[in-house]
Amino acid sequence: MYTTRPAPFTFHRPSTVDEAVSLLAELDDARVLAGGHSLLPAMKLRLSTPGALVDIGRVPGLAAIERDGDGIRIGALATHAAVAASEVVRGGCPILSDAAALIGDRQVRNRGTIGGSLAHADPGADYPTVVTALGATITAVGRTGTRELAADEFFTGLFTTALEPGELVTSVRVPATVSAAYAKHKHPASGYAVAAVAAVVSVDGGTVTRARIVVGGVTGTPVVVEAAGKDAIAAATDKVPQKLADALGDTYASAAYRRHLASVLARRALATAFERAG
Ligand code: FAD
């Protein structure tokens, strides 16, 4: 039967990270609630039927965005709008604020959070692609303590991550870098990536010596393509189609079209990253 009402659940509102972690461990089938912009639609469609929601929205300190040595640490509850508007991010890691500004619509950006997006691991989401390209580190807290997870190893499948049951993402740390850019072909209705590319380049004496491309939206997890040497840009771009043998197709875009988009977007993102490297 079609319904737009969630199945029954209990609601819990912790005021500290420790309390949230304890609730997640103790309650049966508990899920974290952050911005609710992926979880609540899934619950209304009964694609997700958690027995308990642990709303972290009022846990203080989880929305901070600040410099952290040679990087930037972004709290899990920082909204997409806050990341897009942050002077710290715009100045130190503009690829991330660019991507945040391209997410969904104003309402989604005002409610959705970076921690929720990373934990949800939607193949069409923007942050997984960008944090993988940047070599970010995701901090998660669980019953057994705190873990630092490399973005490269975090996204393990469609809507699946390396998080253990009951673990809470508390922040993500990205290295500050300006020589990076994001290009996306978005679905006209939702804004999700039909295909997207994050590119990071290293430049020496006006020449690109290393190119790292990450493709999102095309397969179940972000796909990394790298090349080094004086022809790094051409070499990395040429490798894109062959790395996307498992491209997904759907009613909006075939696998072949997604592969084609990824090659076009890779060239655009690399060109902008090189320009930014100045
Ligand atoms: P929730 O919906 O609250 O949670 C999502 C999942 O993550 C749940 O399983 C929850 O238990 C878990 N979770 C949440 N926070 C944590 C945490 N700190 N630690 C551990 N687990 C946690 N996204 C894009 O990237 N690009 C788009 O263009 C885009 N367009 C959208 C358009 C629409 C109309 C909608 C409704 C959503 C769109 N989104 C898009 C998704 C949006 O960005 C969501 O906000 C995001 O995916 C989830 O963040 P949230 O804070 O809303 O998480």
Short mmCIF file of C-alpha atoms and ligand atoms in Angstrom, two decimals:
data_model
loop_
_atom_site.label_atom_id
_atom_site.label_comp_id
_atom_site.label_asym_id
_atom_site.label_seq_id
_atom_site.Cartn_x
_atom_site.Cartn_y
_atom_site.Cartn_z
CA MET A 1 0.00 0.00 0.00
CA TYR A 2 1.34 3.47 -0.87
CA THR A 3 1.72 5.70 2.18
CA THR A 4 3.34 9.03 2.96
CA ARG A 5 3.46 8.37 6.70
CA PRO A 6 6.50 6.89 8.38
CA ALA A 7 6.20 3.66 10.38
CA PRO A 8 6.08 4.29 14.17
CA PHE A 9 9.36 5.24 15.86
CA THR A 10 10.52 6.74 19.14
CA PHE A 11 12.21 10.14 19.14
CA HIS A 12 15.28 11.09 21.21
CA ARG A 13 17.08 14.39 21.45
CA PRO A 14 20.53 14.11 23.10
CA SER A 15 22.42 17.22 24.17
CA THR A 16 25.97 15.82 23.94
CA VAL A 17 27.93 13.56 21.57
CA ASP A 18 28.40 11.02 24.39
CA GLU A 19 24.68 10.90 25.04
CA ALA A 20 23.98 10.47 21.30
CA VAL A 21 26.48 7.61 21.06
CA SER A 22 24.97 5.88 24.12
CA LEU A 23 21.45 6.19 22.70
CA LEU A 24 22.58 4.79 19.34
CA ALA A 25 24.14 1.81 21.13
CA GLU A 26 21.24 1.14 23.50
CA LEU A 27 18.15 1.67 21.35
CA ASP A 28 16.93 -1.01 18.95
CA ASP A 29 17.37 -0.11 15.29
CA ALA A 30 18.23 3.54 16.00
CA ARG A 31 19.22 6.02 13.29
CA VAL A 32 20.82 9.44 13.49
CA LEU A 33 18.61 12.32 12.37
CA ALA A 34 20.51 15.39 11.10
CA GLY A 35 18.92 17.63 8.45
CA GLY A 36 16.35 14.94 7.63
CA HIS A 37 16.43 15.70 3.91
CA SER A 38 17.35 12.16 2.90
CA LEU A 39 16.14 10.16 5.89
CA LEU A 40 12.64 11.60 6.28
CA PRO A 41 11.59 11.16 2.61
CA ALA A 42 12.85 7.55 2.80
CA MET A 43 10.85 7.00 6.00
CA LYS A 44 7.71 8.49 4.50
CA LEU A 45 8.00 6.07 1.59
CA ARG A 46 8.76 3.26 4.08
CA LEU A 47 12.02 2.57 2.30
CA SER A 48 13.53 3.11 5.75
CA THR A 49 11.74 2.05 8.96
CA PRO A 50 14.01 2.79 11.94
CA GLY A 51 12.63 1.98 15.38
CA ALA A 52 14.15 5.12 16.92
CA LEU A 53 15.49 8.47 15.75
CA VAL A 54 18.37 10.16 17.59
CA ASP A 55 18.13 13.83 16.60
CA ILE A 56 21.60 15.40 16.89
CA GLY A 57 20.36 18.83 15.76
CA ARG A 58 20.78 20.37 19.22
CA VAL A 59 24.16 18.92 20.12
CA PRO A 60 26.36 22.00 20.53
CA GLY A 61 29.67 22.42 18.69
CA LEU A 62 28.93 20.13 15.75
CA ALA A 63 28.34 22.88 13.19
CA ALA A 64 31.67 24.71 13.51
CA ILE A 65 33.79 25.48 10.43
CA GLU A 66 37.37 26.45 11.30
CA ARG A 67 41.00 26.40 10.18
CA ASP A 68 42.84 23.37 11.54
CA GLY A 69 46.56 23.69 10.78
CA ASP A 70 47.02 23.35 7.02
CA GLY A 71 43.42 22.22 6.63
CA ILE A 72 39.83 23.12 7.40
CA ARG A 73 37.63 21.18 9.81
CA ILE A 74 33.92 21.22 9.13
CA GLY A 75 31.49 20.01 11.78
CA ALA A 76 29.02 17.30 10.77
CA LEU A 77 26.05 19.60 11.33
CA ALA A 78 27.33 22.39 9.08
CA THR A 79 24.59 22.92 6.52
CA HIS A 80 25.30 23.05 2.80
CA ALA A 81 24.35 26.77 2.90
CA ALA A 82 26.86 27.41 5.70
CA VAL A 83 29.65 25.62 3.79
CA ALA A 84 28.79 27.54 0.61
CA ALA A 85 28.88 30.88 2.46
CA SER A 86 31.87 30.24 4.75
CA GLU A 87 34.77 32.66 4.14
CA VAL A 88 37.12 30.05 5.60
CA VAL A 89 36.05 27.47 3.01
CA ARG A 90 35.76 29.89 0.10
CA GLY A 91 39.26 31.24 0.75
CA GLY A 92 40.99 27.97 1.65
CA CYS A 93 39.17 25.28 -0.33
CA PRO A 94 36.86 26.86 -2.92
CA ILE A 95 36.01 23.53 -4.60
CA LEU A 96 34.06 22.59 -1.47
CA SER A 97 32.03 25.81 -1.26
CA ASP A 98 31.37 25.59 -5.02
CA ALA A 99 30.01 22.05 -4.61
CA ALA A 100 27.90 23.01 -1.58
CA ALA A 101 26.31 25.87 -3.54
CA LEU A 102 25.27 23.42 -6.29
CA ILE A 103 23.37 21.06 -3.96
CA GLY A 104 19.60 20.80 -4.47
CA ASP A 105 17.64 23.97 -3.85
CA ARG A 106 17.67 26.66 -1.15
CA GLN A 107 15.54 24.62 1.25
CA VAL A 108 17.75 21.54 0.90
CA ARG A 109 20.88 23.65 1.38
CA ASN A 110 19.45 25.29 4.50
CA ARG A 111 18.59 21.99 6.20
CA GLY A 112 20.91 19.32 4.77
CA THR A 113 24.24 18.75 6.53
CA ILE A 114 27.67 17.65 5.39
CA GLY A 115 27.74 14.82 7.95
CA GLY A 116 24.36 13.56 6.77
CA SER A 117 25.41 13.67 3.14
CA LEU A 118 28.64 11.74 3.80
CA ALA A 119 26.92 9.12 5.99
CA HIS A 120 24.08 8.68 3.50
CA ALA A 121 26.54 8.06 0.60
CA ASP A 122 24.06 8.68 -2.19
CA PRO A 123 25.87 7.97 -5.49
CA GLY A 124 24.45 11.23 -6.91
CA ALA A 125 25.53 13.38 -3.95
CA ASP A 126 28.16 16.06 -4.33
CA TYR A 127 30.31 15.92 -1.18
CA PRO A 128 31.48 12.28 -1.52
CA THR A 129 33.11 13.10 -4.87
CA VAL A 130 34.78 16.27 -3.60
CA VAL A 131 36.06 14.96 -0.26
CA THR A 132 37.50 11.89 -2.01
CA ALA A 133 39.34 14.11 -4.51
CA LEU A 134 40.72 16.22 -1.68
CA GLY A 135 41.91 13.23 0.38
CA ALA A 136 39.77 14.31 3.33
CA THR A 137 39.57 12.59 6.70
CA ILE A 138 36.23 11.84 8.34
CA THR A 139 36.05 11.69 12.13
CA ALA A 140 33.55 9.28 13.66
CA VAL A 141 32.75 8.56 17.30
CA GLY A 142 31.29 5.30 18.55
CA ARG A 143 31.05 3.22 21.70
CA THR A 144 34.67 2.10 21.30
CA GLY A 145 36.11 5.60 20.79
CA THR A 146 37.05 7.95 17.95
CA ARG A 147 38.17 6.83 14.48
CA GLU A 148 39.73 8.82 11.63
CA LEU A 149 38.58 7.43 8.28
CA ALA A 150 40.23 8.30 4.97
CA ALA A 151 37.63 9.44 2.42
CA ASP A 152 39.26 7.08 -0.10
CA GLU A 153 38.10 4.13 2.00
CA PHE A 154 34.87 5.59 3.41
CA PHE A 155 32.42 5.06 0.53
CA THR A 156 32.15 1.30 0.16
CA GLY A 157 29.02 0.88 -2.01
CA LEU A 158 25.63 2.31 -2.96
CA PHE A 159 24.40 4.11 0.18
CA THR A 160 27.04 2.20 2.16
CA THR A 161 30.03 3.47 4.14
CA ALA A 162 32.79 2.19 6.40
CA LEU A 163 30.90 3.50 9.46
CA GLU A 164 30.19 0.85 12.10
CA PRO A 165 26.62 0.56 13.40
CA GLY A 166 26.02 3.28 16.00
CA GLU A 167 28.96 5.45 14.88
CA LEU A 168 28.38 9.17 14.58
CA VAL A 169 30.23 11.37 12.09
CA THR A 170 31.37 14.44 14.05
CA SER A 171 33.48 16.31 11.48
CA VAL A 172 35.39 16.14 8.21
CA ARG A 173 38.83 17.66 7.69
CA VAL A 174 39.94 18.74 4.20
CA PRO A 175 43.42 19.93 3.25
CA ALA A 176 43.36 23.59 2.22
CA THR A 177 43.91 23.71 -1.53
CA VAL A 178 42.91 26.21 -4.18
CA SER A 179 44.10 24.23 -7.23
CA ALA A 180 40.93 22.17 -7.45
CA ALA A 181 37.57 22.49 -9.20
CA TYR A 182 34.19 20.78 -9.45
CA ALA A 183 32.00 20.39 -12.52
CA LYS A 184 28.57 18.79 -12.44
CA HIS A 185 25.74 17.95 -14.81
CA LYS A 186 22.75 18.01 -12.54
CA HIS A 187 19.40 16.33 -12.76
CA PRO A 188 16.97 19.14 -13.62
CA ALA A 189 14.41 18.11 -10.98
CA SER A 190 16.50 17.30 -7.91
CA GLY A 191 19.91 18.81 -8.55
CA TYR A 192 21.65 15.49 -7.85
CA ALA A 193 24.64 14.72 -10.08
CA VAL A 194 23.87 12.79 -13.25
CA ALA A 195 27.65 12.94 -13.54
CA ALA A 196 30.17 15.11 -11.73
CA VAL A 197 33.93 15.49 -11.57
CA ALA A 198 36.20 16.89 -8.88
CA ALA A 199 39.73 17.60 -10.08
CA VAL A 200 42.84 18.48 -8.06
CA VAL A 201 46.12 19.37 -9.76
CA SER A 202 49.71 19.88 -8.62
CA VAL A 203 51.59 22.50 -10.63
CA ASP A 204 55.33 23.10 -10.87
CA GLY A 205 56.75 25.99 -12.90
CA GLY A 206 53.49 26.53 -14.75
CA THR A 207 53.14 22.84 -15.70
CA VAL A 208 50.73 20.33 -14.24
CA THR A 209 52.77 17.48 -12.72
CA ARG A 210 49.94 15.48 -11.17
CA ALA A 211 46.21 15.30 -11.81
CA ARG A 212 43.69 13.57 -9.56
CA ILE A 213 40.14 13.26 -10.88
CA VAL A 214 37.23 11.78 -8.98
CA VAL A 215 34.02 10.95 -10.85
CA GLY A 216 30.69 10.88 -9.00
CA GLY A 217 27.13 10.05 -10.02
CA VAL A 218 28.20 7.47 -12.63
CA THR A 219 28.84 4.36 -10.52
CA GLY A 220 27.90 3.32 -6.97
CA THR A 221 30.93 4.96 -5.36
CA PRO A 222 33.33 7.77 -6.33
CA VAL A 223 35.87 6.60 -8.94
CA VAL A 224 39.46 7.84 -8.65
CA VAL A 225 41.60 8.46 -11.76
CA GLU A 226 45.18 9.71 -11.38
CA ALA A 227 48.10 10.55 -13.64
CA ALA A 228 51.52 12.10 -13.10
CA GLY A 229 54.15 13.64 -15.37
CA LYS A 230 54.15 16.44 -17.90
CA ASP A 231 51.12 15.03 -19.78
CA ALA A 232 49.16 14.40 -16.57
CA ILE A 233 46.01 16.23 -17.69
CA ALA A 234 45.69 14.38 -21.02
CA ALA A 235 46.64 11.05 -19.45
CA ALA A 236 44.09 11.38 -16.65
CA THR A 237 41.31 12.48 -19.03
CA ASP A 238 42.01 9.58 -21.41
CA LYS A 239 41.66 7.08 -18.56
CA VAL A 240 38.19 8.29 -17.51
CA PRO A 241 35.96 6.18 -19.85
CA GLN A 242 37.84 2.93 -19.20
CA LYS A 243 37.58 3.46 -15.41
CA LEU A 244 33.80 3.73 -15.78
CA ALA A 245 33.04 0.27 -17.16
CA ASP A 246 30.47 -0.19 -14.35
CA ALA A 247 28.56 3.01 -15.19
CA LEU A 248 24.92 2.98 -14.10
CA GLY A 249 22.08 3.76 -16.48
CA ASP A 250 18.53 4.77 -15.64
CA THR A 251 15.49 6.34 -17.28
CA TYR A 252 17.15 9.77 -17.27
CA ALA A 253 20.65 8.93 -18.52
CA SER A 254 22.14 5.78 -20.04
CA ALA A 255 25.46 4.39 -18.87
CA ALA A 256 27.09 5.50 -22.15
CA TYR A 257 25.76 9.06 -21.77
CA ARG A 258 27.05 9.24 -18.19
CA ARG A 259 30.50 8.05 -19.36
CA HIS A 260 30.49 10.73 -22.06
CA LEU A 261 29.45 13.43 -19.58
CA ALA A 262 32.23 12.37 -17.21
CA SER A 263 34.88 12.89 -19.93
CA VAL A 264 33.53 16.34 -20.81
CA LEU A 265 33.27 17.38 -17.16
CA ALA A 266 36.77 16.07 -16.44
CA ARG A 267 38.24 18.39 -19.07
CA ARG A 268 36.29 21.36 -17.65
CA ALA A 269 37.19 20.68 -14.03
CA LEU A 270 40.87 20.16 -14.85
CA ALA A 271 41.00 23.40 -16.86
CA THR A 272 39.49 25.38 -13.97
CA ALA A 273 41.75 23.70 -11.40
CA PHE A 274 44.80 24.61 -13.52
CA GLU A 275 43.59 28.23 -13.87
CA ARG A 276 43.13 28.44 -10.10
CA ALA A 277 46.62 27.08 -9.51
CA GLY A 278 47.67 30.34 -11.16
P1 FAD B 1 19.56 12.98 7.17
O1 FAD B 1 18.52 12.96 6.11
O2 FAD B 1 19.17 13.49 8.50
O3 FAD B 1 20.31 11.63 7.30
C1 FAD B 1 20.72 10.89 6.16
C2 FAD B 1 21.38 9.59 6.62
O4 FAD B 1 22.63 9.86 7.24
C3 FAD B 1 20.58 8.81 7.65
O5 FAD B 1 20.82 7.43 7.47
C4 FAD B 1 21.17 9.26 8.98
O6 FAD B 1 20.99 8.30 10.00
C5 FAD B 1 22.63 9.43 8.62
N1 FAD B 1 23.33 10.51 9.35
C6 FAD B 1 23.02 11.82 9.33
N2 FAD B 1 23.93 12.52 10.02
C7 FAD B 1 24.81 11.61 10.50
C8 FAD B 1 25.99 11.71 11.29
N3 FAD B 1 26.47 12.90 11.71
N4 FAD B 1 26.67 10.58 11.61
C9 FAD B 1 26.21 9.37 11.19
N5 FAD B 1 25.12 9.20 10.42
C10 FAD B 1 24.43 10.32 10.09
N6 FAD B 1 22.36 16.10 -2.14
C11 FAD B 1 23.39 16.40 -2.95
O7 FAD B 1 24.53 16.09 -2.63
N7 FAD B 1 23.18 17.07 -4.15
C12 FAD B 1 21.95 17.45 -4.57
O8 FAD B 1 21.84 18.08 -5.62
C13 FAD B 1 20.85 17.12 -3.72
N8 FAD B 1 19.58 17.47 -4.08
C14 FAD B 1 18.54 17.16 -3.25
C15 FAD B 1 17.25 17.52 -3.61
C16 FAD B 1 16.17 17.21 -2.81
C17 FAD B 1 14.79 17.61 -3.25
C18 FAD B 1 16.40 16.56 -1.55
C19 FAD B 1 15.26 16.26 -0.62
C20 FAD B 1 17.68 16.21 -1.16
C21 FAD B 1 18.77 16.49 -2.00
N9 FAD B 1 20.07 16.15 -1.65
C22 FAD B 1 21.10 16.44 -2.48
C23 FAD B 1 20.34 15.44 -0.39
C24 FAD B 1 20.65 16.44 0.72
O9 FAD B 1 21.91 17.00 0.50
C25 FAD B 1 20.62 15.79 2.11
O10 FAD B 1 20.55 16.82 3.00
C26 FAD B 1 21.80 14.92 2.49
O11 FAD B 1 21.99 13.85 1.59
C27 FAD B 1 21.60 14.27 3.85
O12 FAD B 1 21.88 15.19 4.85
P2 FAD B 1 20.89 15.39 6.05
O13 FAD B 1 21.60 16.24 7.04
O14 FAD B 1 19.60 15.86 5.53
O15 FAD B 1 20.81 13.90 6.64
#
